[in-house]
Every structure is written in structure tokens, then in C-alpha cells.
Amino acid sequence: MKKALVTGGSGGIGAAICRALARDGWFVTVGYHENEAAALRLAGEIGGQAVGADLRDERESAALMEAAGELDVLVNCAGVDWYGLLQDMDEADWRQLFGVNVDGMFRCCKLAIPAMVRAGQGCIINVASVLGLSGGACESAYSATKGAVISFTRALAKELGPSGIRVNCICPGCIDTPMLDCFTPEEKAELVERTTLGRLGRSEDVAELAAFLASGRASFITAQAITVDGGFLV
């Protein structure tokens, strides 16, 4: 059976990606950090398994990858945000963002690649953000991590292409998940107004692109940073 791992799979976009992959016939490992109950429920729902790990920790990341087995698809969806003025951000907050959003992605990719190279095929999907392309006020550090994800994706795609491994990046716009809870209703309304399609995105909007990129229908697509933003960046 085809195997996939989705980090950050216990809620929001990650959970929607897990469901979409399972629907398409993948055995999915739901990677999570703190939300064990939600991860276990989801794994039971889709016939997969839930494995917890703090991706900032090298040993825990390795244990997660070992439990997931030799992967056909890796989706790096785990991510955290920090909203506020950069002058109010401390060193620990900065390290937390890079530890999860960038370092965790690096560790999972590094550990997944050898089996993919041996198989002569594989797919890595990294979830970034439109802010990695455009930047966002009061989200300088978050934007920096997502810009790093995009650059990493493009470079790794060049590195792994000769081995038959595709690496792509999804850049969601304003998606209606708990990550937007830091915004007031008025601020959310402004985000909707800035979005060409006039609504917030759904987790399923992102998940369907991930499922497509994981499939054979996307066999000639690599090194791309694809926006799912309803026209937010237009």
C-alpha cells in the first residue's frame, strides 16, 4: 500500500490533507505534537495511524519517521505562527518559529529521502504561505520561515529530480483555520475584502491541491510554489 506522512496532521489544513490522501488510497500517518486525541480520532476515521513528535527535537523526529516507514509521499504541514511587532518578539519566539517551520521540515525530508532515492520515485510537499512570497506586516518572522520553505523546496527539487523525486510547495492564503484566531472579526472582514473571490479559503481547498500533487496526474510538476489564495496576491 502507498504510504504517506502528514506532519501537523491533527487539525486544520493537515487533517484535511490526511482525509484527502486516505480517500485516494494512501495509508496515512497522522503526525502531531500536542493534540493526541484529535490525531487518534482522525487516524481511526481514515484507517491510518497517529504518531506524536516534537519536530524541534532530532530524536523525536527520527522516531516519527521510523514509525511512518518508507514513504511514497511526505507532506510537511506542521507550522506555528507569531503575530505582533518584531520589536516585541523575543529570541525564544523566533527560535520556536524556525524550529518547527524550517528545522522540522529539514529533518523529515532528510530522513525520508534515502528510501525515495532507492525506490527511484517519491513526492515531497511542503506547506508554506503566500506571506513567504509577499511578506506580511506584524508577521516578519513567520514570513521569513515560509520564504525559507519556498527556497528550500525549489533547491531540493533540483537536487532530487534526477532521482525521480518531485518536490513542490503549496502557499495557502487566508484559510479559515484556528491560525486566524488572532484576528478580530473586523480584521477577518478586511482579509475577505482583499481576497478576489470574496471569502476565506477552506482547508479542503488546500487539501485537494496536495492530493493532486501526490498523484500520478502531477508527474511532470516539480519545483513549484503554488498559491491557493483566492486571488489574495493579485
C-alpha positions as MATLAB code, in Angstrom:
seq = 'MKKALVTGGSGGIGAAICRALARDGWFVTVGYHENEAAALRLAGEIGGQAVGADLRDERESAALMEAAGELDVLVNCAGVDWYGLLQDMDEADWRQLFGVNVDGMFRCCKLAIPAMVRAGQGCIINVASVLGLSGGACESAYSATKGAVISFTRALAKELGPSGIRVNCICPGCIDTPMLDCFTPEEKAELVERTTLGRLGRSEDVAELAAFLASGRASFITAQAITVDGGFLV';
ca = [
       0.000    0.000    0.000;
       1.174    3.518   -0.775;
       2.394    5.292    2.372;
       2.139    8.973    3.242;
       3.075   11.037    6.284;
       1.446   14.369    7.052;
       3.126   16.362    9.807;
       0.808   18.742   11.612;
      -1.950   16.328   10.648;
      -4.169   16.622   13.710;
      -6.170   19.691   12.701;
      -6.931   22.369   10.144;
      -5.177   22.043    6.812;
      -3.182   18.997    7.894;
      -6.284   17.000    8.832;
      -7.950   17.870    5.526;
      -4.861   16.667    3.656;
      -4.890   13.399    5.633;
      -8.529   12.815    4.678;
      -7.928   13.627    1.011;
      -4.936   11.282    0.750;
      -6.765    8.462    2.554;
      -9.714    8.907    0.184;
      -7.306    8.418   -2.704;
      -5.982    5.157   -1.303;
      -2.963    6.182    0.738;
      -2.127    4.724    4.149;
      -1.613    7.917    6.130;
       0.468    8.509    9.238;
      -1.022   11.468   11.084;
       1.890   13.325   12.634;
       1.031   15.501   15.627;
       2.660   17.230   18.553;
       0.177   18.093   21.306;
      -3.311   17.247   20.051;
      -3.200   13.495   20.614;
      -6.953   12.988   20.978;
      -7.738   14.667   17.663;
      -4.948   12.761   15.904;
      -6.167    9.415   17.219;
      -9.754   10.175   16.180;
      -8.629   11.149   12.692;
      -6.400    8.088   12.327;
      -9.319    5.882   13.293;
     -11.599    7.672   10.851;
      -9.269    7.246    7.866;
      -7.745    3.874    8.739;
      -4.283    5.291    9.353;
      -2.041    5.689   12.377;
      -1.233    8.617   14.667;
       2.343    9.241   15.812;
       3.390   12.105   18.061;
       6.655   14.030   17.852;
       8.139   17.416   18.627;
       9.788   18.248   15.314;
      12.201   20.598   17.054;
      13.794   17.501   18.583;
      16.062   15.377   16.389;
      15.379   12.088   18.204;
      11.616   12.545   18.219;
      11.667   13.427   14.526;
      13.651   10.269   13.806;
      11.193    8.161   15.808;
       8.281    9.617   13.836;
       9.939    8.835   10.520;
      10.781    5.304   11.612;
       7.168    4.686   12.659;
       5.897    6.049    9.329;
       8.110    3.643    7.384;
       9.427    4.038    3.846;
       7.304    6.810    2.387;
       5.955    7.452   -1.068;
       4.710   10.902   -0.034;
       5.846   13.304    2.683;
       3.718   16.348    3.441;
       5.408   18.864    5.740;
       2.412   20.744    7.106;
       3.409   21.336   10.731;
       3.663   25.039   11.418;
       3.273   27.740   14.052;
       2.688   31.463   13.765;
       3.536   34.552   15.800;
       1.696   37.829   15.264;
       2.962   41.179   16.502;
       5.608   43.841   16.095;
       9.081   42.469   15.531;
      10.429   44.744   18.280;
       8.205   42.878   20.756;
       9.416   39.433   19.710;
      11.987   37.678   21.850;
      14.666   35.197   20.861;
      12.679   32.191   22.092;
       9.709   33.055   19.883;
      11.996   33.421   16.853;
      13.656   30.060   17.548;
      10.274   28.395   18.045;
       9.089   29.501   14.604;
      12.214   28.354   12.806;
      12.433   25.194   14.908;
       9.015   23.982   13.756;
       8.514   25.615   10.360;
      12.011   25.122    8.940;
      14.100   22.750   11.067;
      11.294   20.197   11.362;
      10.808   20.214    7.601;
      14.547   19.729    7.062;
      14.699   16.746    9.431;
      11.707   14.981    7.911;
      12.973   15.493    4.370;
      16.477   14.305    5.235;
      15.137   11.104    6.774;
      12.577   10.390    4.037;
      14.890   10.914    1.056;
      17.095    7.776    1.208;
      14.163    5.366    0.754;
      12.745    7.525   -2.036;
      16.110    7.522   -3.822;
      16.308    3.733   -3.544;
      12.799    3.468   -4.989;
      13.573    5.922   -7.776;
      10.410    7.860   -7.018;
       8.699    9.900   -4.350;
       6.880   13.127   -3.655;
       7.560   15.816   -1.068;
       5.021   18.575   -0.491;
       5.927   21.488    1.772;
       3.193   23.793    3.025;
       4.355   27.417    3.093;
       2.205   30.566    2.823;
       1.548   33.468    0.494;
       3.425   35.515    3.098;
       6.550   33.625    2.064;
       6.119   35.284   -1.324;
       4.910   38.739   -0.320;
       5.696   39.222    3.375;
       3.215   40.415    5.947;
       3.220   43.303    8.418;
       3.407   42.063   12.019;
       4.399   38.635   10.691;
       8.010   39.282    9.701;
       9.399   36.180   11.371;
       6.623   33.918   10.093;
       7.107   35.330    6.596;
      10.837   34.632    6.876;
      10.230   30.978    7.755;
       7.819   30.499    4.876;
      10.182   32.213    2.451;
      12.812   29.736    3.602;
      10.396   26.852    2.941;
       9.836   28.055   -0.634;
      13.548   28.456   -1.397;
      14.322   25.098    0.197;
      11.627   23.446   -1.924;
      12.945   24.824   -5.207;
      16.550   23.900   -4.421;
      15.686   20.413   -3.187;
      13.614   19.765   -6.310;
      16.701   20.424   -8.436;
      18.762   18.150   -6.214;
      16.300   15.241   -6.251;
      14.889   15.491   -9.763;
      17.466   13.104  -11.262;
      16.336   10.503   -8.709;
      12.725   10.729   -9.856;
      11.566   12.609   -6.755;
       9.250   15.580   -7.088;
       9.298   18.432   -4.555;
       6.626   21.125   -4.544;
       5.323   23.801   -2.257;
       1.767   24.934   -1.508;
       1.269   28.554   -0.473;
      -2.143   28.996    1.165;
      -3.718   32.402    1.504;
      -6.270   33.281    4.181;
      -7.659   29.893    5.211;
     -10.391   29.629    7.844;
      -8.444   27.704   10.495;
      -7.546   28.378   14.156;
      -4.402   30.163   12.938;
      -6.660   33.138   12.135;
      -7.988   33.280   15.703;
      -5.530   36.066   16.496;
      -7.532   38.373   14.217;
     -10.655   40.278   15.222;
     -13.873   39.883   13.208;
     -13.164   43.252   11.639;
      -9.661   42.204   10.625;
     -11.000   38.970    9.133;
     -13.511   41.005    7.157;
     -10.625   43.049    5.750;
      -8.868   39.842    4.693;
     -12.022   38.718    2.901;
     -12.263   42.101    1.167;
      -8.660   41.770   -0.043;
      -9.347   38.305   -1.471;
     -10.565   38.398   -5.067;
     -13.069   35.570   -4.574;
     -14.579   37.370   -1.593;
     -14.287   34.647    1.032;
     -11.817   32.882    3.288;
     -10.398   29.641    1.975;
     -11.300   26.215    3.358;
      -8.816   23.600    4.473;
     -10.250   21.358    1.773;
      -9.191   23.874   -0.875;
      -5.573   23.269    0.103;
      -6.038   19.539    0.608;
      -7.289   18.954   -2.920;
      -4.143   20.507   -4.351;
      -1.992   18.349   -2.069;
      -3.852   15.224   -3.210;
      -3.324   16.218   -6.839;
       0.393   16.868   -6.360;
       0.750   13.486   -4.634;
      -0.880   11.698   -7.553;
       0.431   10.497  -10.888;
      -1.561   13.280  -12.533;
       1.169   15.663  -11.361;
       4.061   13.509  -12.589;
       5.698   16.372  -14.523;
       5.260   19.053  -11.845;
       8.163   19.878   -9.543;
       9.970   22.882   -8.023;
       6.728   24.885   -7.917;
       5.320   27.219   -5.253;
       1.591   27.127   -5.993;
      -0.742   29.604   -4.347;
      -4.180   28.624   -3.057;
      -5.293   32.100   -2.064;
      -8.491   33.024   -3.893;
      -6.621   35.834   -5.619;
      -5.234   37.395   -2.420;
      -1.937   38.334   -4.080;
      -3.451   39.791   -7.256;
];
